[in-house]
Short mmCIF file of C-alpha atoms in Angstrom, two decimals:
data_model
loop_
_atom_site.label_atom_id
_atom_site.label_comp_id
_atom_site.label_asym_id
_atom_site.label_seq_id
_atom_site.Cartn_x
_atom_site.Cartn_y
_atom_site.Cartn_z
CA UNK A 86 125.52 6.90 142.77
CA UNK A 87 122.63 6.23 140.75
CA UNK A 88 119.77 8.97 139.71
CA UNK A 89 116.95 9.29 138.79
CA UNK A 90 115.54 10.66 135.11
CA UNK A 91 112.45 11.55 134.26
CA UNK A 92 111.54 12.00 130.80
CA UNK A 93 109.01 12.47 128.10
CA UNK A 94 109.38 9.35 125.32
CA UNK A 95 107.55 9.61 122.42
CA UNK A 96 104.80 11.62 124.58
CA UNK A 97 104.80 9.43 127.34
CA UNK A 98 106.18 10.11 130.47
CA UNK A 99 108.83 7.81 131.67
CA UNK A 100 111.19 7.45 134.70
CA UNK A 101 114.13 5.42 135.55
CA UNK A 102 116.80 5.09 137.96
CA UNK A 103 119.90 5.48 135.99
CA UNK A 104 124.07 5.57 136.49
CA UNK A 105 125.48 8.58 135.63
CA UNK A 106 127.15 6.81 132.84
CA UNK A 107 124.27 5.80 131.25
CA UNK A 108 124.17 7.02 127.93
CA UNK A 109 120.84 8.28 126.66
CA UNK A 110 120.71 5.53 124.01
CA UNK A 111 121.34 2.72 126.69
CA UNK A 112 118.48 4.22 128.30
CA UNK A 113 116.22 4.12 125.53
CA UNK A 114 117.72 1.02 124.05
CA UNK A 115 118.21 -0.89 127.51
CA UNK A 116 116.01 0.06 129.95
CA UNK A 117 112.70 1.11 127.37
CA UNK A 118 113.15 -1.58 125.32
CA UNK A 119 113.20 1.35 122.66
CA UNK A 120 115.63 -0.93 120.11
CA UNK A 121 114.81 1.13 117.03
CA UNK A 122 117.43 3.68 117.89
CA UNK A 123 120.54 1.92 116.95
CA UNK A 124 124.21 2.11 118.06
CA UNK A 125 126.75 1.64 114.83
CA UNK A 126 129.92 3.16 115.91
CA UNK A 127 130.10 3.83 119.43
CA UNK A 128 132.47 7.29 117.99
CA UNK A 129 129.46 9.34 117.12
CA UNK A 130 130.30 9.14 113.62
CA UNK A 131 127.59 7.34 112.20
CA UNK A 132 124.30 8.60 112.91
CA UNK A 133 122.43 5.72 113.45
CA UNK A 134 121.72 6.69 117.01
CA UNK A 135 119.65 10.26 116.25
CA UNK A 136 116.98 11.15 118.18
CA UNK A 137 115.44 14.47 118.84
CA UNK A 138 115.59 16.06 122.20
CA UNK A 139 112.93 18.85 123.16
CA UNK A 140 112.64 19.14 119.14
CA UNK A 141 116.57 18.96 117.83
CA UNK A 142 118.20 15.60 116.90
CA UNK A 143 121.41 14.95 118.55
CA UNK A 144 122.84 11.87 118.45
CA UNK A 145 122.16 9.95 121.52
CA UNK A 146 125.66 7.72 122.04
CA UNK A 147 126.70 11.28 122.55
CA UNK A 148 124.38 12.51 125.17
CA UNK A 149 124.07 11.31 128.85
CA UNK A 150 120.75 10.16 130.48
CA UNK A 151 120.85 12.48 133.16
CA UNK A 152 121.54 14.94 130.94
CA UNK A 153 117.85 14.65 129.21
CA UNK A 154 116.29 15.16 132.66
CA UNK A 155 112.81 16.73 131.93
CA UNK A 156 113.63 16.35 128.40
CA UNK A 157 110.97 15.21 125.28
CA UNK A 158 112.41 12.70 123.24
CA UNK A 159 111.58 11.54 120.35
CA UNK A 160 112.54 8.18 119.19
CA UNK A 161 111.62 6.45 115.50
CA UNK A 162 108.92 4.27 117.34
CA UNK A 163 107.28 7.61 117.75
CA UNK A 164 106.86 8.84 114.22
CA UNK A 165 103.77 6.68 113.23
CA UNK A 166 100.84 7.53 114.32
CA UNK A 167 98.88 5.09 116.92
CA UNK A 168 97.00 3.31 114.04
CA UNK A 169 100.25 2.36 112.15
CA UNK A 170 100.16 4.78 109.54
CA UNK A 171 104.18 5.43 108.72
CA UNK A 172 104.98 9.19 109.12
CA UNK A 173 105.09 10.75 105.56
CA UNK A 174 109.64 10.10 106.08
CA UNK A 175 109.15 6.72 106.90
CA UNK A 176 106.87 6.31 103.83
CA UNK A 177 108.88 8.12 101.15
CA UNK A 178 111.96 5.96 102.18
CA UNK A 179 109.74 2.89 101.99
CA UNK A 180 108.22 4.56 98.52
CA UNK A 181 111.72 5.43 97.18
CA UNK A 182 113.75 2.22 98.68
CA UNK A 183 116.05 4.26 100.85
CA UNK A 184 117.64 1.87 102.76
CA UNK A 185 119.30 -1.37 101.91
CA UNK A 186 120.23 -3.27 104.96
CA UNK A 187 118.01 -0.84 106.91
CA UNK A 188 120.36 -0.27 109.54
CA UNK A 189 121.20 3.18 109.59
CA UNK A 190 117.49 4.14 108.23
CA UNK A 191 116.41 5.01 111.97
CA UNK A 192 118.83 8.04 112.02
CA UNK A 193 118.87 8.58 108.50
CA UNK A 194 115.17 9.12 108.73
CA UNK A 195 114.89 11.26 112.44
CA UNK A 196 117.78 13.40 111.01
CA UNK A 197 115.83 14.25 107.72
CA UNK A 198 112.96 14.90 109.74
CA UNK A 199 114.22 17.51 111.70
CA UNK A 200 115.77 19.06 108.02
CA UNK A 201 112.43 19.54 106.81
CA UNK A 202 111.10 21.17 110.06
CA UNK A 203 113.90 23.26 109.29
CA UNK A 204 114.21 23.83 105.77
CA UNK A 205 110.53 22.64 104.44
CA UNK A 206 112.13 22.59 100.20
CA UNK A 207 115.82 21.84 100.69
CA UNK A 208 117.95 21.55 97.69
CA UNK A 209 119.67 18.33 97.10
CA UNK A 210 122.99 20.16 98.05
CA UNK A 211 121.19 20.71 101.35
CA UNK A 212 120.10 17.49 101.50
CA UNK A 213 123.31 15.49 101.11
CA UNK A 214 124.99 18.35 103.68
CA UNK A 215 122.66 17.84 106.08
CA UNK A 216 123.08 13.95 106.16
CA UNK A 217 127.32 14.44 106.71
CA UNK A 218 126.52 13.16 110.18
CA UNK A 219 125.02 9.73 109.08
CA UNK A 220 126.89 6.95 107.24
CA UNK A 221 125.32 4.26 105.38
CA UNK A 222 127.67 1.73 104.97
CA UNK A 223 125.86 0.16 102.36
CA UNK A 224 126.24 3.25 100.36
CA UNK A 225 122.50 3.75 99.60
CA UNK A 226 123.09 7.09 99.42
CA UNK A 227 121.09 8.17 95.91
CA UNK A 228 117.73 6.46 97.30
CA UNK A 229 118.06 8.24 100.60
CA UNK A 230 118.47 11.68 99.02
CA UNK A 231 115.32 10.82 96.80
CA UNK A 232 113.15 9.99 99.33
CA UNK A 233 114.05 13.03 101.47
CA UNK A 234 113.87 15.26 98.60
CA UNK A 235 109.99 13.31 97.54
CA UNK A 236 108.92 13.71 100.78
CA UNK A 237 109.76 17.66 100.94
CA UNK A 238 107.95 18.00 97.92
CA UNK A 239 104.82 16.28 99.21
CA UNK A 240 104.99 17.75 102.48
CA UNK A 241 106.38 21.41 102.08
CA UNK A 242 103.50 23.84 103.18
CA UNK A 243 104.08 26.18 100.07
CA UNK A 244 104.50 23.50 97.65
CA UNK A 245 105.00 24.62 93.75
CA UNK A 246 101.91 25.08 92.12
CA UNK A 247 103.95 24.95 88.68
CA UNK B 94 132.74 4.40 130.48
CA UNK B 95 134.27 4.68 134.26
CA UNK B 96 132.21 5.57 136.60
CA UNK B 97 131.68 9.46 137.81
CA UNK B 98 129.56 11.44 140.13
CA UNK B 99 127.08 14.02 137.93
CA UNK B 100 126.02 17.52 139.28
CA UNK B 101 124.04 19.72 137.45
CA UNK B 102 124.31 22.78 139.19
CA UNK B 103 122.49 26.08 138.75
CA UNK B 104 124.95 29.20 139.01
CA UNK B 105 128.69 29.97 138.37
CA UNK B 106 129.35 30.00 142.15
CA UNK B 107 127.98 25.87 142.66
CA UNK B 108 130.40 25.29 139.88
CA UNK B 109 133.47 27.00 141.28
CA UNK B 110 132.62 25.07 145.14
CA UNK B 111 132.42 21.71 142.94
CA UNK B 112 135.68 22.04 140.82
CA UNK B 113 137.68 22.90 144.28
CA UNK B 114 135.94 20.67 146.36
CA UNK B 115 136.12 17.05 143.83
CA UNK B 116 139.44 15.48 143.25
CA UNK B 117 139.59 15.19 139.58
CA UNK B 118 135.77 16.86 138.36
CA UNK B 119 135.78 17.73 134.81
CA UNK B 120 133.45 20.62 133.44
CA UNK B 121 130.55 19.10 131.06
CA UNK B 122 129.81 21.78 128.03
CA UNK B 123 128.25 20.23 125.14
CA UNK B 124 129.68 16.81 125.80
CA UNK B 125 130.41 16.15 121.47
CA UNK B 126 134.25 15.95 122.30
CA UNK B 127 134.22 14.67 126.61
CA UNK B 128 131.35 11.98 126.08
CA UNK B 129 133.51 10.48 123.11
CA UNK B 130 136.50 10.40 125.13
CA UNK B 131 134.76 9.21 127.80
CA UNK B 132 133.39 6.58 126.01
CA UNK B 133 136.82 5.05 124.96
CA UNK B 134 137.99 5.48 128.48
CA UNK B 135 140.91 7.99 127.50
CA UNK B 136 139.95 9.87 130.96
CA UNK B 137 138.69 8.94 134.39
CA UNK B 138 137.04 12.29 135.85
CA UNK B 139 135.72 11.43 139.31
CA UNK B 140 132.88 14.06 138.45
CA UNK B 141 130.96 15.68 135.77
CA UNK B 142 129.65 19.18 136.60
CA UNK B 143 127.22 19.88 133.87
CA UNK B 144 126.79 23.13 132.78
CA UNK B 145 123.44 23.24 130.82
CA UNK B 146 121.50 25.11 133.89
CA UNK B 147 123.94 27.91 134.58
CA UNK B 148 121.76 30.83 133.47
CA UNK B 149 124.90 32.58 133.54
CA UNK B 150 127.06 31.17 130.56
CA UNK B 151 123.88 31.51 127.89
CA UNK B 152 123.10 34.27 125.64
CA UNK B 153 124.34 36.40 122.36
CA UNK B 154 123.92 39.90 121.84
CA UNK B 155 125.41 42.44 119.69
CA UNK B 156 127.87 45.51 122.26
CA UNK B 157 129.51 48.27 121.00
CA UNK B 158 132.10 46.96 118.52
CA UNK B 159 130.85 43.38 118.24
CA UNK B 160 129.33 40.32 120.03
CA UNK B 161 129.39 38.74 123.01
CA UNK B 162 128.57 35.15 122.95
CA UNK B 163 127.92 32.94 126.14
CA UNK B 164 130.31 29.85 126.80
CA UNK B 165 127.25 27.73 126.21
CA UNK B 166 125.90 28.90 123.28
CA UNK B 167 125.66 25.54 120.54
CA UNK B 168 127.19 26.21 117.24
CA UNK B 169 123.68 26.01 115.99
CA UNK B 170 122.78 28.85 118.02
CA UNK B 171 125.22 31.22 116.70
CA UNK B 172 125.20 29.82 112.68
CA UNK B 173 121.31 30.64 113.00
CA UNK B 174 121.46 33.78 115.00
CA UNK B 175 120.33 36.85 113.08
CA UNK B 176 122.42 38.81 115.07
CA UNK B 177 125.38 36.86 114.65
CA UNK B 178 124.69 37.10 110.56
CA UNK B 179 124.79 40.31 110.56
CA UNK B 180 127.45 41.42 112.82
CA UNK B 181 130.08 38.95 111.77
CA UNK B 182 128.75 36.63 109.06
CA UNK B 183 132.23 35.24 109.09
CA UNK B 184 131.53 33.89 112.39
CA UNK B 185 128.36 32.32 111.50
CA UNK B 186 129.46 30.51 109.08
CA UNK B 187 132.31 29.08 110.45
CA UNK B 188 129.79 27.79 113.48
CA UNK B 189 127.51 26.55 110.77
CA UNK B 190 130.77 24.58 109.45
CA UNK B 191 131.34 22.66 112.63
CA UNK B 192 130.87 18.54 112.79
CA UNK B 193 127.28 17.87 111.53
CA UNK B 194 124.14 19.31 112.10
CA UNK B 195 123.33 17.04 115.53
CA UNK B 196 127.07 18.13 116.62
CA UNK B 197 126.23 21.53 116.03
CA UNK B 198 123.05 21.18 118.18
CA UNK B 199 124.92 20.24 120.83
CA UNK B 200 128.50 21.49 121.05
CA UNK B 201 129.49 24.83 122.73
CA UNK B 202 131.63 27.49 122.08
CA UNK B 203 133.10 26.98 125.33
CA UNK B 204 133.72 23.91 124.99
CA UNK B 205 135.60 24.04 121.97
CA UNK B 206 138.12 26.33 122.75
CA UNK B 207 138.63 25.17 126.60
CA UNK B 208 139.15 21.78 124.71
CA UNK B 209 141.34 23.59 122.12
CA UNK B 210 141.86 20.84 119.50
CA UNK B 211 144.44 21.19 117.44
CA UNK B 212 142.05 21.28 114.85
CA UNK B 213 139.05 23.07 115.63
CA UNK B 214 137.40 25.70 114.10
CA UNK B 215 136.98 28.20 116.44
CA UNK B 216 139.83 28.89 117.81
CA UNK B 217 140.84 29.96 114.47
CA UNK B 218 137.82 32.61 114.76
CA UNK B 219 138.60 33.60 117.89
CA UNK B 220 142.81 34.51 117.48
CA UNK B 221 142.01 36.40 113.61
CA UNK B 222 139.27 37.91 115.45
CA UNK B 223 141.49 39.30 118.46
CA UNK B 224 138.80 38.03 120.36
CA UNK B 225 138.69 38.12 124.53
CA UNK B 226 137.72 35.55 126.55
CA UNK B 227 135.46 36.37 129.45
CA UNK B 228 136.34 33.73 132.28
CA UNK B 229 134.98 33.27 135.88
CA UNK B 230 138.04 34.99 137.01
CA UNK B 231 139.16 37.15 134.61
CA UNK B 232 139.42 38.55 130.54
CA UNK B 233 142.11 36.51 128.57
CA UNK B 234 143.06 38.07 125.14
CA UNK B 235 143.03 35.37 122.36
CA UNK B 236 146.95 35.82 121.69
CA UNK B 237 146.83 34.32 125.20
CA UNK B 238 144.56 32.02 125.35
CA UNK B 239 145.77 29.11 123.35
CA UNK B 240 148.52 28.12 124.63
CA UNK B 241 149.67 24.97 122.69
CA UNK B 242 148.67 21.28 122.51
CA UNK B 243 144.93 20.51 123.48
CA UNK B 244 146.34 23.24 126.48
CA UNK B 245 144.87 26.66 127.54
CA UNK B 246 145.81 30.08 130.04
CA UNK B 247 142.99 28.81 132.10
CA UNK B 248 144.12 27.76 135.27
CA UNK B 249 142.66 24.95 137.38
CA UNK B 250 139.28 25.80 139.07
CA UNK B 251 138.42 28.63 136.34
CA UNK B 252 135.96 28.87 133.39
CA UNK B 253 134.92 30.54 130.10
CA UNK B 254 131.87 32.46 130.76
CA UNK B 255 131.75 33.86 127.88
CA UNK B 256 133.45 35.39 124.28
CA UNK B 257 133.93 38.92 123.23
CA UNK B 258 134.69 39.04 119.21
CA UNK B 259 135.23 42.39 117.95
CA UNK B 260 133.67 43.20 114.41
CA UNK B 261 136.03 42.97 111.36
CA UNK B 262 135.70 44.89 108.10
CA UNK B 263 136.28 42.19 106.54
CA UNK B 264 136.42 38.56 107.10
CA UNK B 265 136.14 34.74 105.91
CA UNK B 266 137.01 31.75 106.99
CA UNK B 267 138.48 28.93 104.71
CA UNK B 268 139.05 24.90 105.40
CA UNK B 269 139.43 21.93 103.55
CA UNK B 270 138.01 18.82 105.31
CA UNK B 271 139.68 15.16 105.94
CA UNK B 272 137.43 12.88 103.80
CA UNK B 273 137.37 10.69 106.64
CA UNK B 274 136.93 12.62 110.09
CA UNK B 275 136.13 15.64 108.56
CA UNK B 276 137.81 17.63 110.77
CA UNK B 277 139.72 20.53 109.50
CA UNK B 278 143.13 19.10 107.25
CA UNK B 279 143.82 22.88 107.57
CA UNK B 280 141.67 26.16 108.32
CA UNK B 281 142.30 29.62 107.86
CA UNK B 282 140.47 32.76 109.16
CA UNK B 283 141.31 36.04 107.61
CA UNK B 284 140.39 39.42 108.87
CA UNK B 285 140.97 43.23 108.47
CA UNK B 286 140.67 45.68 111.02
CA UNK B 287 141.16 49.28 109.06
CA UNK B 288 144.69 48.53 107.52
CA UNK B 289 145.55 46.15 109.90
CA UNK B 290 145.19 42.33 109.04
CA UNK B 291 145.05 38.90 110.85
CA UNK B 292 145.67 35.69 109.23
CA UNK B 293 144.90 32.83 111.93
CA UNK B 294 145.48 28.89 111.02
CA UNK B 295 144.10 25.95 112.17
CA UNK B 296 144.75 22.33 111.96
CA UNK B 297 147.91 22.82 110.46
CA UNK B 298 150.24 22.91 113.52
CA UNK B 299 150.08 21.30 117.25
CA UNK B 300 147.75 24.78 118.13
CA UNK B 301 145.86 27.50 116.22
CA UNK B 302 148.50 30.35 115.27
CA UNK B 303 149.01 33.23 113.25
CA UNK B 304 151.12 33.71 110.08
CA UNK B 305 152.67 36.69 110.88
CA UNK B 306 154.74 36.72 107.29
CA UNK B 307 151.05 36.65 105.80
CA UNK B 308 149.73 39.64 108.07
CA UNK B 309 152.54 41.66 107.17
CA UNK B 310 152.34 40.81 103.04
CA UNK B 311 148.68 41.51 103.05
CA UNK B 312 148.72 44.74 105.76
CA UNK B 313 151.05 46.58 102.99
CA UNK B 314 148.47 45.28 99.95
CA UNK B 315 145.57 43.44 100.54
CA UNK B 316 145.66 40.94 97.29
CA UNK B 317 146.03 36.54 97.26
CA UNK B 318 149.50 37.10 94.79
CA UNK B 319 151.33 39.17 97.95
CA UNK B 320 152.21 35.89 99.73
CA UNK B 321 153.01 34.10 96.69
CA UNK B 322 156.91 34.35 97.70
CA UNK B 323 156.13 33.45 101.27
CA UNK B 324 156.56 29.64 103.07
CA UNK B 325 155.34 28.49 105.88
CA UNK B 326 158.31 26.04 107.21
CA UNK B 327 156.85 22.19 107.45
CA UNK B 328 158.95 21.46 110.58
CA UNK B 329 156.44 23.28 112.63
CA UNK B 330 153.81 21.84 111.09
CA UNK B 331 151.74 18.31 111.50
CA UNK B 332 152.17 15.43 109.15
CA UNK B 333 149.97 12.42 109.45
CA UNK B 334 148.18 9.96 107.60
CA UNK B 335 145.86 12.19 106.17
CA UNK B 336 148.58 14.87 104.64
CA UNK B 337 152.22 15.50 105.13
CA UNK B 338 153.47 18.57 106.97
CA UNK B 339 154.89 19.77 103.38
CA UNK B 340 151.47 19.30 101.97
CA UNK B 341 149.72 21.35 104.87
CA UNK B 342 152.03 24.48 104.08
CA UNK B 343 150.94 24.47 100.70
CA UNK B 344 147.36 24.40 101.24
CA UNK B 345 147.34 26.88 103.91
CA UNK B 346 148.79 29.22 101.09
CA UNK B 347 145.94 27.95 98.77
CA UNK B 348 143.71 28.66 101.67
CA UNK B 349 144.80 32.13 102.34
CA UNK B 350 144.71 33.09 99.00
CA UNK B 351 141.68 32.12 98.46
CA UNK B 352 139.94 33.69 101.50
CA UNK B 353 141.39 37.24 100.64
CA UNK B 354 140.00 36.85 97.25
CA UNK B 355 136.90 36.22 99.34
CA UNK B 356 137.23 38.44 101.46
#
């Protein structure tokens, strides 16, 4: 029986009738035309599906729609702002070249994200450990790390004066 | 992914009417392990009844001896919680160990153990612990609870509502990950209560247990070298692609050892 979800994307309210089997990337993917998300597994393994959900990222092959009822979503087309201007993520990876075939780079980048909203000056240790849940199969690992890491150190709110 | 009904109802009572009333409904927690299995069609529920509004399964708070730690409380929850830190760091950790950090934001303690994989990390926490398990119904002791394969005491029609751990002296918990699924190879969870000890292991055999010989060694002198002369015996144990039975009785030894030193 289908139901409907009603939802906050990327600050804008949205609403859909849904199957219960809907997954919440099919909903953003397939029925918001939200394609940035992407879907590499299809086992949760990968990552390339994260999101964040009221604030968290999660990944969303592993999340119903009707399970985000009332949620707020945030998806990678919602990082820049209006104008264009690449969030200060997107930019270091751009900055830093960290991505190769760029397909993983939508999670790569939401998941760092929410690290730094958690843990403004993460160490590289805490860098690479936070990333365990997304692969890059083109193993651009080293560039990734460095643009997380450069964009903690241009963003952190206490950043060293020396 | 087969088709289901969804209900998303609000207390513990809804739930109970739902799971008798449905012919084959299936109890949505965090959804990291069911939505996977979903997904590759390994199960047909007719219904999912989600869980996420019953006020009743959330919340973690330090009682007498310990904590008690609501069936839907996400691993992230409980690796972050202050509380949690400081009455059983042990704990903590272990939750902070689970899958990855969006896993973690979404999977349940209650989930995990009603699931009870073979190689899971809580149920490790929860038999070392002598932990109880709060249920819709009832209180199931740990040594109870996990009964074998992927199988619990929890009878059709009941739930966890909740998990009572009692606060060790001491305590750590140990694993070594598969490169590739990074679940645990093996996982061990040590922990003294005054002179008594409890030596749980996971993803070693078909379900959590305890290595009694281990308990015994370290009860009568709490150092790694005491179970240097004891085996664990491979035939009970799994061997797969990722490491033989033989090889999984040696590193739970490693393991142990190193947790006491740890501890």
């Amino acid at each position: 029986m289908p139901i409907t979800v009603s939802l906050t994307v990327n600050g804008k309210p949205a609403s859909r009738e849904v199957e219960p089997r809907t997954l919440l990337v099919e909903l953003l993917r397939d029925h918001l035309g939200l394609t940035g998300t992407h879907v590499g597994c299809d086992t949760s393994q990968c990552g390339a599906c994260v999101i964040h959900l009221n604030g968290r990222s999660v990944k969303s092959c592993a999340v119903l729609a009707v399970q985000a009822e009332g949620a707020s979503v945030l998806t990678i087309e919602g990082l820049a702002t209006p104008d264009g201007t690449l969030h200060p993520m997107q930019a270091a990876f751009r900055e830093h070249h960290g991505l190769q075939c760029g397909f993983c780079t939508p999670g790569m980048v939401m998941s760092a994200v929410d690290l730094l909203k958690q843990n403004p000056r993460p160490s590289e240790t805490e860098v690479r450990d936070w990333l365990e849940g997304n692969l890059c199969r083109c193993t651009g690992y080293q560039n990734i790390i460095k643009a997380v890491l450069a964009c903690a150190e241009a963003t952190a709110p206490a950043a060293s004066a020396g | 992914m087969y088709a289901f009904d969804y209900h998303r109802p609000a207390s513990l009572a809804e739930v109970a009417r739902l799971l008798a009333s449905r012919e084959d409904a299936k109890l949505l927690a965090g959804g990291q392990t069911l939505l996977p299995t979903l997904r590759q069609r390994l199960a047909q529920p007719t219904d999912l009844v989600d869980l996420a509004q019953v006020d009743e399964l959330r919340g973690l708070r330090a009682v007498d001896d310990g904590l008690l730690v609501g069936a839907m409380t996400t691993h992230h929850t409980v690796s972050a919680s202050p509380v949690a830190r400081r009455v059983i760091p042990a704990l903590a950790e272990l939750a902070g160990g689970i899958g990855d950090p969006q896993v973690r934001n979404r999977g349940t303690l209650g989930g995990s153990i009603a699931n009870n994989d073979p190689a899971a990390d809580y149920p490790a926490a929860l038999l070392a612990l002598g932990a109880t398990v709060r249920t819709n119904k009832r209180a199931i002791r740990a040594d109870a609870f996990f009964t074998g394969l992927f199988e619990t005491a929890l009878d059709p029609g009941e739930l966890v509502t909740a998990v009572q751990f009692t606060r060790p002296d001491r305590a750590r918990y140990l694993k070594l990950r598969s490169q590739a699924s990074r679940y645990a190879t093996a996982g061990v969870f040590v922990a003294t209560f005054g002179t008594a000890v409890r030596v749980a292991v996971t993803g070693a055999g078909a379900c959590v247990f305890r290595w009694t010989d281990a308990e015994r060694a370290l009860a009568a002198d709490f150092r790694p070298d005491v179970i240097d002369g004891l085996t664990l015996d491979p035939g009970d144990l799994n061997g797969d692609i990722h490491a033989s039975a033989e090889y999984r009785a040696h590193l739970v030894k490693v393991l142990v050892r190193r947790a006491v030193n740890q501890c």
